GROMACS .gro file of C-alpha atoms in nm:
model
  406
    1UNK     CA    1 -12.525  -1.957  -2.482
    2UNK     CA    2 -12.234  -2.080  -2.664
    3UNK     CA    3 -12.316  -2.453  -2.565
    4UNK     CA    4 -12.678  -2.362  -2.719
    5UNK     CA    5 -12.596  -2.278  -3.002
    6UNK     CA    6 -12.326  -2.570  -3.075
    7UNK     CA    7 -12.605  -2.847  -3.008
    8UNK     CA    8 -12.822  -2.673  -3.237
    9UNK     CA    9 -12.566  -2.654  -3.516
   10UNK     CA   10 -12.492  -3.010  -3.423
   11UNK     CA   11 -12.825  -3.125  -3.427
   12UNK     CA   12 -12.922  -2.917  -3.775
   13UNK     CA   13 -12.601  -3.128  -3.919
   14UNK     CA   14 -12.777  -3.518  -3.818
   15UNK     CA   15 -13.110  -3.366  -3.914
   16UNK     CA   16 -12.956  -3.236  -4.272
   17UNK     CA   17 -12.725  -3.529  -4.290
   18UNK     CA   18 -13.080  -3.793  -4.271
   19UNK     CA   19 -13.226  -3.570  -4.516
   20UNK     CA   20 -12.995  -3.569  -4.787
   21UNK     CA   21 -12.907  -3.948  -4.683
   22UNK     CA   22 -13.245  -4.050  -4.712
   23UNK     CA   23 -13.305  -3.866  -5.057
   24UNK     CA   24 -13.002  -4.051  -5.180
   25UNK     CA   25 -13.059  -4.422  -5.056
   26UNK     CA   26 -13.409  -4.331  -5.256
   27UNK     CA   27 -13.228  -4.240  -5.577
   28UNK     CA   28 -12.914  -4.514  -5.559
   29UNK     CA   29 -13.203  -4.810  -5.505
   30UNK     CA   30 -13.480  -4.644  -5.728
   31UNK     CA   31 -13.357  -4.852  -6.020
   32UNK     CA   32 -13.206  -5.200  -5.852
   33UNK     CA   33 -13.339  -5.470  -5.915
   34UNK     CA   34 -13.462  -5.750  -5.610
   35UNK     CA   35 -13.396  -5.459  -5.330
   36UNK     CA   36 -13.776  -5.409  -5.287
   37UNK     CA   37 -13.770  -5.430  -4.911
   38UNK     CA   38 -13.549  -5.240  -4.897
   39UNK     CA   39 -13.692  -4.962  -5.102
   40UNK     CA   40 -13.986  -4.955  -4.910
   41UNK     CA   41 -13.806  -4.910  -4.604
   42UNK     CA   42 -13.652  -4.595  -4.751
   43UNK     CA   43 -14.020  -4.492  -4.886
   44UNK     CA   44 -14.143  -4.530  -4.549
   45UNK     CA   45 -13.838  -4.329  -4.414
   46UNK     CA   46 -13.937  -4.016  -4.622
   47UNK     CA   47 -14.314  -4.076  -4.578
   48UNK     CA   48 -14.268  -4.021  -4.221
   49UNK     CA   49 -14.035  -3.718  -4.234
   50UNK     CA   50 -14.202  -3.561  -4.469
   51UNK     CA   51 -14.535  -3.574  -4.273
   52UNK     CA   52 -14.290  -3.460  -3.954
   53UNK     CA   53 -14.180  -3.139  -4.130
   54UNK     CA   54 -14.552  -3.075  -4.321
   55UNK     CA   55 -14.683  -3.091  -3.935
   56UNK     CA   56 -14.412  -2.852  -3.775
   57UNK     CA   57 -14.343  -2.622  -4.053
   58UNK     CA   58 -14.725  -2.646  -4.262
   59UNK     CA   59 -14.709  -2.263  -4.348
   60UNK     CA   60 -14.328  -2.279  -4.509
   61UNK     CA   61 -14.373  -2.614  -4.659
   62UNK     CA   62 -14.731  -2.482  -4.893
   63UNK     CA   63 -14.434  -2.234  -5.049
   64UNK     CA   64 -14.271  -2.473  -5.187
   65UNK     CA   65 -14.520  -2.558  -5.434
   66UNK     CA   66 -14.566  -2.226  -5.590
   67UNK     CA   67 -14.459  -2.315  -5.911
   68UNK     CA   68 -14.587  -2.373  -6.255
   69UNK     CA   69 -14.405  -2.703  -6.229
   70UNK     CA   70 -14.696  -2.801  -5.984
   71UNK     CA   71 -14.958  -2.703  -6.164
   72UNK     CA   72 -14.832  -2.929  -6.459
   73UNK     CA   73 -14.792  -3.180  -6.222
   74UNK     CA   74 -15.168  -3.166  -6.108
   75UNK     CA   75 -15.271  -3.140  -6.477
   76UNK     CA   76 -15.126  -3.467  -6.558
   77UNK     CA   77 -15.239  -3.586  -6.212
   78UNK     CA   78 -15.571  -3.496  -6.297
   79UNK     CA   79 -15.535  -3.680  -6.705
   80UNK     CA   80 -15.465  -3.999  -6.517
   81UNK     CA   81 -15.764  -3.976  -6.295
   82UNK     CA   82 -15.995  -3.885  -6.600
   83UNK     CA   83 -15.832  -4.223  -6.761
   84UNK     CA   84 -15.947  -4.436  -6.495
   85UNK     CA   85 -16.326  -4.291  -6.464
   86UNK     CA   86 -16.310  -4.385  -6.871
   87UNK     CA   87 -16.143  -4.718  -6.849
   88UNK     CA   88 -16.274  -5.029  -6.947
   89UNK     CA   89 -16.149  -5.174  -6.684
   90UNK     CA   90 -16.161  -4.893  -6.412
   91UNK     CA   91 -16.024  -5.120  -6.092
   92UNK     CA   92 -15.727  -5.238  -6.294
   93UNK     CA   93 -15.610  -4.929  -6.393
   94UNK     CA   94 -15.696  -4.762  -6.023
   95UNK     CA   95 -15.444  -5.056  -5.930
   96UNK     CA   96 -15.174  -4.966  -6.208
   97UNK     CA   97 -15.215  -4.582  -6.153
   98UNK     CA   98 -15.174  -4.577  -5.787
   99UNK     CA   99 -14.829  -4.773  -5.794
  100UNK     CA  100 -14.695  -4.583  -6.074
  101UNK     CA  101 -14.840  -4.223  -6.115
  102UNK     CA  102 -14.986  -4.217  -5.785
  103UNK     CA  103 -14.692  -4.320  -5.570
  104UNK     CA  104 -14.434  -4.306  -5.735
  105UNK     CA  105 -14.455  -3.991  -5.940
  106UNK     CA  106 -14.674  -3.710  -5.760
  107UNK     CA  107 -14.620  -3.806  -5.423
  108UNK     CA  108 -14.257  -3.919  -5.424
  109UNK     CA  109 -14.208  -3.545  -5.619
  110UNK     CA  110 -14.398  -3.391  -5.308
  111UNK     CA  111 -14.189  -3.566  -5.084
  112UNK     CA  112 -13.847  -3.511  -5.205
  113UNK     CA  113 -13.892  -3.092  -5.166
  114UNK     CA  114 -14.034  -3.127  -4.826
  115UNK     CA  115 -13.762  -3.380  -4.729
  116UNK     CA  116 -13.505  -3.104  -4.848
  117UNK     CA  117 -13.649  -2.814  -4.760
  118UNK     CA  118 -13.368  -2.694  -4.522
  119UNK     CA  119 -13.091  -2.764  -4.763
  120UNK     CA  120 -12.885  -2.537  -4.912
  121UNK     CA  121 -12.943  -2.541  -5.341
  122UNK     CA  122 -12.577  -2.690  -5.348
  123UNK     CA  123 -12.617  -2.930  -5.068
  124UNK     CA  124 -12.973  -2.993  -5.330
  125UNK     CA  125 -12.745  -3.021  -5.631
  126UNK     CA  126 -12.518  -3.287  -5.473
  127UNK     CA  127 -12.717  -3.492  -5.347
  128UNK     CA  128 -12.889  -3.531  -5.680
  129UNK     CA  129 -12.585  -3.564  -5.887
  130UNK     CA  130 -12.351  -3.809  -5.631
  131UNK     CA  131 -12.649  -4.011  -5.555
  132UNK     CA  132 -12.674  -4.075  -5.892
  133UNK     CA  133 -12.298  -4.104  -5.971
  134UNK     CA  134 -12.281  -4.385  -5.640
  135UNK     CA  135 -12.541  -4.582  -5.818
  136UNK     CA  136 -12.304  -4.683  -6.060
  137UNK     CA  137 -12.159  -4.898  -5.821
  138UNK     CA  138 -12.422  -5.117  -5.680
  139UNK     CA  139 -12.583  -5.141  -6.018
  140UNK     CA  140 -12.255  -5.248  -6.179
  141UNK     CA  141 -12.265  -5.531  -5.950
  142UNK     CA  142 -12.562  -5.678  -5.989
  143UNK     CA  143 -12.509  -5.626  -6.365
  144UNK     CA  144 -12.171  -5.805  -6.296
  145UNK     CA  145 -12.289  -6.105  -6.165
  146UNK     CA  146 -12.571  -6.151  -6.413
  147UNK     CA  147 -12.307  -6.165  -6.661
  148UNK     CA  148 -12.132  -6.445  -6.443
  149UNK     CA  149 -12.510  -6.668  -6.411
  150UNK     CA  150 -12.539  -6.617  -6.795
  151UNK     CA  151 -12.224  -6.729  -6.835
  152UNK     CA  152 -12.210  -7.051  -6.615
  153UNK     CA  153 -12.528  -7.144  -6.838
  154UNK     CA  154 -12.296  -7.105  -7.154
  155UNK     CA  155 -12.461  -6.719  -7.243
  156UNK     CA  156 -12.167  -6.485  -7.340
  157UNK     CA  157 -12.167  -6.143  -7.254
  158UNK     CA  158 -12.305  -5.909  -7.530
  159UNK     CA  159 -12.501  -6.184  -7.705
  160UNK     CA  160 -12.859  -6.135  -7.512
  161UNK     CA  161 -13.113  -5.910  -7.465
  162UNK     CA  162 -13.116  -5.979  -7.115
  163UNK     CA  163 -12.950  -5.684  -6.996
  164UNK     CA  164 -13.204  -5.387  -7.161
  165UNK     CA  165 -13.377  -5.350  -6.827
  166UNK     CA  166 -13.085  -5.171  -6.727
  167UNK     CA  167 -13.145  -4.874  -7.030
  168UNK     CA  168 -13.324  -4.637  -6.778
  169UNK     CA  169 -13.076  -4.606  -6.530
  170UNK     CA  170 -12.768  -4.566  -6.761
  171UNK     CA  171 -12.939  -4.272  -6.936
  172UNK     CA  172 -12.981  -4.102  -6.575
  173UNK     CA  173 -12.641  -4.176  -6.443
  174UNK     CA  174 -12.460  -4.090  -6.726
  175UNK     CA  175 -12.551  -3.709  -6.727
  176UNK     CA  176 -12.422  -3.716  -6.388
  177UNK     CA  177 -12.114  -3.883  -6.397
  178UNK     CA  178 -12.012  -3.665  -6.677
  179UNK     CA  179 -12.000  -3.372  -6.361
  180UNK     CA  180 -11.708  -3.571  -6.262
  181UNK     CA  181 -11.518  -3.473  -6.588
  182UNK     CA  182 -11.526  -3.059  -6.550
  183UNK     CA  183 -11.376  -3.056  -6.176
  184UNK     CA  184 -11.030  -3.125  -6.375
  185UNK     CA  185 -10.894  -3.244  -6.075
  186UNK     CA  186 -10.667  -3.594  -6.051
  187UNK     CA  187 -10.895  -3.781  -5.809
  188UNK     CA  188 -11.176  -3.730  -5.951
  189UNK     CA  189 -11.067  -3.794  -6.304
  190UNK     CA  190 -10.928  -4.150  -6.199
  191UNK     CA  191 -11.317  -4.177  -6.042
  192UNK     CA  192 -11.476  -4.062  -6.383
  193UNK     CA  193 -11.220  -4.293  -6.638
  194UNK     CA  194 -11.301  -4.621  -6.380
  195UNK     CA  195 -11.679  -4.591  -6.357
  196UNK     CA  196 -11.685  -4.470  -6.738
  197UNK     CA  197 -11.542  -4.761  -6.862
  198UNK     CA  198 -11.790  -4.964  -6.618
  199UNK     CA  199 -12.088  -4.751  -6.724
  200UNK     CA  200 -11.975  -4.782  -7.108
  201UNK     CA  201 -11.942  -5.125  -7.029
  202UNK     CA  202 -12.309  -5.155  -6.937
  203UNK     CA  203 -12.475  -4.921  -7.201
  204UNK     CA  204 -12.326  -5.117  -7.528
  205UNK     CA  205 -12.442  -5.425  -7.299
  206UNK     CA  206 -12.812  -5.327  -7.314
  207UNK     CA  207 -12.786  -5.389  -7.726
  208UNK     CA  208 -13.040  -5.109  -7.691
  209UNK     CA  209 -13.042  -4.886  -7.988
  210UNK     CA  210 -13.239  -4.649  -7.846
  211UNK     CA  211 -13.053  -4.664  -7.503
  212UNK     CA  212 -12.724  -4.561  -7.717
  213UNK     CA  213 -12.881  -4.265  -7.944
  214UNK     CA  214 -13.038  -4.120  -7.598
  215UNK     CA  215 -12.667  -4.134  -7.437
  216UNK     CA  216 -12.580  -4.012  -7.796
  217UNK     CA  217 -12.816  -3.757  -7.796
  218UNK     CA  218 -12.741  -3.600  -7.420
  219UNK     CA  219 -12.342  -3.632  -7.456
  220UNK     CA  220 -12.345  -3.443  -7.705
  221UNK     CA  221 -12.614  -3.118  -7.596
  222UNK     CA  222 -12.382  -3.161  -7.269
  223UNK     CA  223 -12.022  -3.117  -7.487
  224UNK     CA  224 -12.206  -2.825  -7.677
  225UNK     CA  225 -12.327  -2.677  -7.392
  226UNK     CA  226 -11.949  -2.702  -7.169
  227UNK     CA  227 -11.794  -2.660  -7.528
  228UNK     CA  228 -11.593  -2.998  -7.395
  229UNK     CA  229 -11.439  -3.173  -7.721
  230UNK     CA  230 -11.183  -3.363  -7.584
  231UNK     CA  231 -11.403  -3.586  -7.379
  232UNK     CA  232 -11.626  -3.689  -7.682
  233UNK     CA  233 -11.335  -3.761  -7.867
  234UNK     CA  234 -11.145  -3.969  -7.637
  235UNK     CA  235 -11.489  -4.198  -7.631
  236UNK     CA  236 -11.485  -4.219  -7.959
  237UNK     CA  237 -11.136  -4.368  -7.962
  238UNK     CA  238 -11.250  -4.595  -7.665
  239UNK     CA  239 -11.549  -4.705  -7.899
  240UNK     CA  240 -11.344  -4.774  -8.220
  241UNK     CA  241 -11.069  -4.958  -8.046
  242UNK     CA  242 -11.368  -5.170  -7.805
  243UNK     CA  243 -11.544  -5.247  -8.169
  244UNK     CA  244 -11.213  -5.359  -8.355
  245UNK     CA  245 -11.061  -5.521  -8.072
  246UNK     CA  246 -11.432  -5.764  -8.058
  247UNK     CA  247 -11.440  -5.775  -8.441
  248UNK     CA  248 -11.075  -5.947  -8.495
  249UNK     CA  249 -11.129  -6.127  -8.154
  250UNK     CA  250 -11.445  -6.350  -8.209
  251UNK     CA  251 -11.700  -6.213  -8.471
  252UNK     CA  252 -11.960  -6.438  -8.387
  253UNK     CA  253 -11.956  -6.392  -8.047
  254UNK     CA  254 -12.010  -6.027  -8.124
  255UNK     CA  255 -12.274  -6.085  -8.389
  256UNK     CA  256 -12.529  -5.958  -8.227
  257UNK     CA  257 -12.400  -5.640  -8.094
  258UNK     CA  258 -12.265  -5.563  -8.449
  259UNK     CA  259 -12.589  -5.633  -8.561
  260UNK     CA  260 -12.750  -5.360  -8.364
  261UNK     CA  261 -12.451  -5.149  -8.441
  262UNK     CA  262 -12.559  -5.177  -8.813
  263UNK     CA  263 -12.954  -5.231  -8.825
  264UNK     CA  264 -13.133  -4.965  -9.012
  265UNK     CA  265 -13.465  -5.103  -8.974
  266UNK     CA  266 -13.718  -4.966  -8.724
  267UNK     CA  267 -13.701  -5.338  -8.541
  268UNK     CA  268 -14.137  -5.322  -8.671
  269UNK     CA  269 -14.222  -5.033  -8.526
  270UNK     CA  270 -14.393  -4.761  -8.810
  271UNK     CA  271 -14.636  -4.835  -9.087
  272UNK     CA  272 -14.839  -5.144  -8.944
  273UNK     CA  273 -14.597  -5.206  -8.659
  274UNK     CA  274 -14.638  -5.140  -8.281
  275UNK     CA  275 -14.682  -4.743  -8.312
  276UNK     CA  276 -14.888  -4.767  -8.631
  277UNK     CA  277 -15.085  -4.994  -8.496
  278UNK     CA  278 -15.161  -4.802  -8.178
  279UNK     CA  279 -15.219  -4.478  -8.352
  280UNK     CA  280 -15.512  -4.682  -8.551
  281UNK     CA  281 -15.688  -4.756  -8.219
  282UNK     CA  282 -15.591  -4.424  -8.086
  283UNK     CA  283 -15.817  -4.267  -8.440
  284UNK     CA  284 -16.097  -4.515  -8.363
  285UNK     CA  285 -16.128  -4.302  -8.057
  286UNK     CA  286 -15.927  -3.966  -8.030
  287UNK     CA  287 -16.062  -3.744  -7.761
  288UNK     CA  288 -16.200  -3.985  -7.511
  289UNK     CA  289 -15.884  -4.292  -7.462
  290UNK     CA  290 -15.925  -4.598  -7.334
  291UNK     CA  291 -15.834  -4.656  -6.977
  292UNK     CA  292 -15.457  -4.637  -6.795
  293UNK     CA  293 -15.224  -4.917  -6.805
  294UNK     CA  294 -15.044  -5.152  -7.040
  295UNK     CA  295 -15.317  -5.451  -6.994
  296UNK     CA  296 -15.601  -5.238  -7.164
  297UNK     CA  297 -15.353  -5.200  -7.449
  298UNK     CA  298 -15.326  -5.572  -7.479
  299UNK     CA  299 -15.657  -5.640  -7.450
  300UNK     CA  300 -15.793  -5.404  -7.698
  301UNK     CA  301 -15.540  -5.513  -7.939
  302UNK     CA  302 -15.566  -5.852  -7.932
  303UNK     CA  303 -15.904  -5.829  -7.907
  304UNK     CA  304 -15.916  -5.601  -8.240
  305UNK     CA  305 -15.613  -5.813  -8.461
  306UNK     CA  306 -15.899  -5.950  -8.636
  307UNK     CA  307 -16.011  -5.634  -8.808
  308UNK     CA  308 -15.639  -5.553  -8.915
  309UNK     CA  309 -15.488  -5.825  -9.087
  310UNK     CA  310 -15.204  -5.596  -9.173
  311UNK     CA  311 -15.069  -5.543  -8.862
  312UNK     CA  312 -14.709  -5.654  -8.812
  313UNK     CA  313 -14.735  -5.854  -8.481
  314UNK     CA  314 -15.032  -6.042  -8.431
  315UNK     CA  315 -14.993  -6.065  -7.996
  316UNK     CA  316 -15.011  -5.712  -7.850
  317UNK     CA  317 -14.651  -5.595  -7.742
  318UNK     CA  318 -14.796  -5.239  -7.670
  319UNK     CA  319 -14.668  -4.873  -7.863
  320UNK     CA  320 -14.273  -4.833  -7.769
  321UNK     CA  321 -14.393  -4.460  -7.729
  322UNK     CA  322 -14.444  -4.267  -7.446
  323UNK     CA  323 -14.685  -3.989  -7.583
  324UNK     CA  324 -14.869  -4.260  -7.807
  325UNK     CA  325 -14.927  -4.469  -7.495
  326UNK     CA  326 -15.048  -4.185  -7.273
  327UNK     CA  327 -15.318  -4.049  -7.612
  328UNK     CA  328 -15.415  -4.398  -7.581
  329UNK     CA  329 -15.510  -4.403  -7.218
  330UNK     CA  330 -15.612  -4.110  -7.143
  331UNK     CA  331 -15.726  -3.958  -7.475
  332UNK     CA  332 -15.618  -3.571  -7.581
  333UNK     CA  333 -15.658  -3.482  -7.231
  334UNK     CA  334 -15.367  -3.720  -7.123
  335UNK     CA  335 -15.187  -3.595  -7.425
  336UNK     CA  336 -15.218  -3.226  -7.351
  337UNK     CA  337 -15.118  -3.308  -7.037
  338UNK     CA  338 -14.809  -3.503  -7.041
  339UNK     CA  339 -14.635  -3.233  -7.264
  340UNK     CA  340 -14.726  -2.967  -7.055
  341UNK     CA  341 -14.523  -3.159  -6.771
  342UNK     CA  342 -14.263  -3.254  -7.007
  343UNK     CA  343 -14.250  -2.821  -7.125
  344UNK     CA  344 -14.272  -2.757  -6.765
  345UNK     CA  345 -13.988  -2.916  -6.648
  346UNK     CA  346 -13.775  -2.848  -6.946
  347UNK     CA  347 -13.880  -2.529  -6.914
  348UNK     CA  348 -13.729  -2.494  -6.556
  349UNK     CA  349 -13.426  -2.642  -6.617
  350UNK     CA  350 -13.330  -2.401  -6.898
  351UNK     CA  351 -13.417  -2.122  -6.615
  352UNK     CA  352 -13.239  -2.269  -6.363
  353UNK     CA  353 -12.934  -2.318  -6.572
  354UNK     CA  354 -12.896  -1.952  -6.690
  355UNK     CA  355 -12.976  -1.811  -6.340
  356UNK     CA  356 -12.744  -2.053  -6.153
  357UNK     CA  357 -12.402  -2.152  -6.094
  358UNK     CA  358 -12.132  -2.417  -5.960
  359UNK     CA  359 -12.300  -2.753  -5.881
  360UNK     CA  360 -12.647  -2.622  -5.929
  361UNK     CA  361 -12.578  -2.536  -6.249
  362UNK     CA  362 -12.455  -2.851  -6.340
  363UNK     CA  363 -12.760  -2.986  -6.139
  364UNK     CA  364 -13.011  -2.847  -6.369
  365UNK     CA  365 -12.777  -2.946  -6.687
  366UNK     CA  366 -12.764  -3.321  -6.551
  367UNK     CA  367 -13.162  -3.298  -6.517
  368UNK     CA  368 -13.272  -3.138  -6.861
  369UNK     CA  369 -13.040  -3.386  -6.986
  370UNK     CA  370 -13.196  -3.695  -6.851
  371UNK     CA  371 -13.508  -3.550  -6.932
  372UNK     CA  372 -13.435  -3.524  -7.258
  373UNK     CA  373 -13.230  -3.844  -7.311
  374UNK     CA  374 -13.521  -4.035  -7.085
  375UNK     CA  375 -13.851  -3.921  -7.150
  376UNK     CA  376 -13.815  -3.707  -7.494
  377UNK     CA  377 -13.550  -3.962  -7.690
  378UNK     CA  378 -13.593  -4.300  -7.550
  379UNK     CA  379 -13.982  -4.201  -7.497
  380UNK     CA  380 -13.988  -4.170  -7.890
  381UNK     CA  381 -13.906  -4.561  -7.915
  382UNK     CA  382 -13.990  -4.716  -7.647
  383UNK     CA  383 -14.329  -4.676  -7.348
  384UNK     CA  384 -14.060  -4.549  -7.113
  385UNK     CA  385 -14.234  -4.566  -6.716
  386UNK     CA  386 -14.355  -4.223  -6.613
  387UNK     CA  387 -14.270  -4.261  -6.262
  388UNK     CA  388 -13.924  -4.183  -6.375
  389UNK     CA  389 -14.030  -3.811  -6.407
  390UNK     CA  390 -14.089  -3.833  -5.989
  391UNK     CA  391 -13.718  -3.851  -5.890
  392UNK     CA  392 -13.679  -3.479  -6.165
  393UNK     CA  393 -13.981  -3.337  -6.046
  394UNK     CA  394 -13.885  -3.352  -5.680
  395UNK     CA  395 -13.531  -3.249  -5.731
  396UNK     CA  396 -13.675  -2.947  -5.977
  397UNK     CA  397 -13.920  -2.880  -5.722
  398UNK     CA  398 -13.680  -2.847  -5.429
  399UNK     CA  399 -13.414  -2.611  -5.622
  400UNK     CA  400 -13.671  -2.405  -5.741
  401UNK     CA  401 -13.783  -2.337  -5.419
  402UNK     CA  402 -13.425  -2.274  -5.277
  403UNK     CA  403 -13.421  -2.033  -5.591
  404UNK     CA  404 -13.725  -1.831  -5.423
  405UNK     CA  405 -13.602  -1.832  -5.091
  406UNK     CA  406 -13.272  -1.681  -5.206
   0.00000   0.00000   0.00000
């Protein structure tokens, strides 16, 4: 009896241990660059155990979905389908949807509950937040030794724009790796101050002004919400001595970052730039939208320059905004439906926040954050990818469904 019940406690260990592993491979390479193999190992990895557990356990797993969160989810499932029947180009944006809404937003948020569905709402919450914190690392690297090609062709660091791809996953690790801060112990502090100064690093890198007010934006919700001043100020003081240290050091190496630092100017994007120029189209036909992905954009626009010689730029560079490029696609239906996911899951993680405590709490902090920072900030200046919302969804999913259970 006693050796019974030690190999199933062993065994539920490896099973929860490939779980949560799994889950967090998914997150740490979700936002490397060149690692696509590699990915789609892990994809196939939690394709096939979530089809395992959705065979053995079908009755537990359907509970999992009770949720408003999933009805949202098949809302804007169902906008993205009605885009494509309306496209004007219906097998190109049947190609674009099924990679990025498709795949890797509805299914990969399916997945990630089923995957976890044994899991404690801690062992939920930590996998979330170090998954994200380990990213750091890898992501560091690869930023590292761009920096070191760039340089070997005479680029200096903080002079390019080469680095912006990078915006995304700063503004979903940060959140996280400010957990590190409130455990006030030594080891982890020396953790937080080393990969803080990498992952500040890295953000003024990006020369990203919207990148910086979304960081701006989410430490500063998180510092009202833990009522934590002395963090904020101690990166200010890391930020004014950075800044003066560059500007006595070599101003004109640094003339582009201080440029950012100072430009007031929307960079072209209101009045007849790229948002006022895709809110025209969007009034030359409202309710109905024009078909999903960024090529119909581009086509339509260049294709319509003509009839609006006031327009900024005169080559399509699409709407740097999230809800403008979703109206545009998939008319009011799209639009409707991509703020009742956004409502949903900001929704739930206000819930989840007050009802919760410990790690979980932080948990749902870290993800309204990075849903604010991500899709609500950063989404207001620039066509931010949607399929960022599957990684949120999935973790949301999952803890609300431990939340049930409990």
């Amino acid at each position: 009896m006693v050796l019974t019940q030690w190999s199933q406690h062993r065994e539920q260990n490896w099973q929860s241990l490939w779980n949560r592993g799994l889950v967090s491979l998914y997150i740490i390479l979700y936002f490397l660059e060149g690692v696509t193999r590699y990915k789609h190992i892990v994809a196939a990895l939690l394709y096939i155990t979530a089809i395992t557990y959705i065979v053995k356990y079908r009755s537990h797993i359907l509970t999992l979905f009770k949720s408003n969160l999933t009805a949202a989810l098949l809302t804007f499932l169902a906008a993205i389908i009605y885009s494509i029947f309306i496209s004007i180009d219906p097998l190109y944006s049947l190609d674009k949807a099924a990679n990025a809404v498709f795949e890797k937003l509805v299914v990969i948020a399916l997945i990630i509950p089923v995957v976890l569905h044994n899991e404690s709402r801690d062992d939920v919450a930590k996998t979330f937040i170090y998954a994200l914190i380990a990213a750091i690392i890898p992501l560091a690297i690869a930023d590292l030794w761009q920096y070191i090609e760039e340089y070997q062709r005479g680029i200096l660091p903080f002079s390019q724009f080469s680095h912006k791809y990078k915006s995304d996953a700063l503004i979903f690790m940060t959140p996280a790796l400010l957990y590190l801060w409130t455990l006030k112990r030594c080891r982890t502090m020396l953790i937080f101050l080393a990969l803080g100064l990498i992952a500040g690093l890295m953000i003024i890198g990006t020369l990203q002004r919207g990148t910086w007010l979304a960081i701006g934006v989410t430490s500063v919700i998180w510092a009202i919400v833990r009522r934590e001043w002395k963090l904020p100020a101690l990166a200010l003081a890391a930020l004014a001595l950075f800044f003066t240290v560059s500007h006595h050091y070599d101003p004109g190496h640094f003339a582009k970052l201080f440029h950012k630092m100072q430009q007031t100017s929307s960079s072209g994007r209101y009045g007849n730039g790229t948002q006022g120029s895709a809110v025209d189209l969007i009034m030359e036909n409202p309710i109905k939208g024009y078909g999903f992905g960024d090529d119909i954009f581009y086509r339509v626009y260049n294709e319509r320059i003509k009839d609006y010689p006031q327009w900024i730029f005169k080559k399509a560079i699409g709407p740097h905004n999230l809800t403008l490029a979703t109206w545009y696609a998939a008319g009011v239906i799209g639009l409707v439906a991509l703020w009742y996911l956004l409502l949903s899951l900001g929704r739930e993680a206000v819930r989840g926040y007050r009802r919760s405590e410990g790690i979980t709490r932080n948990a749902w902090l870290t993800l309204g954050l990075i849903l604010v920072g991500n899709m609500v900030v950063r989404g207001a200046f620039e066509t931010v990818n949607i399929s960022n919302l599957g990684m949120l969804l999935g973790i949301a999913l999952a803890l609300r469904a431990k939340e049930n259970q409990s």
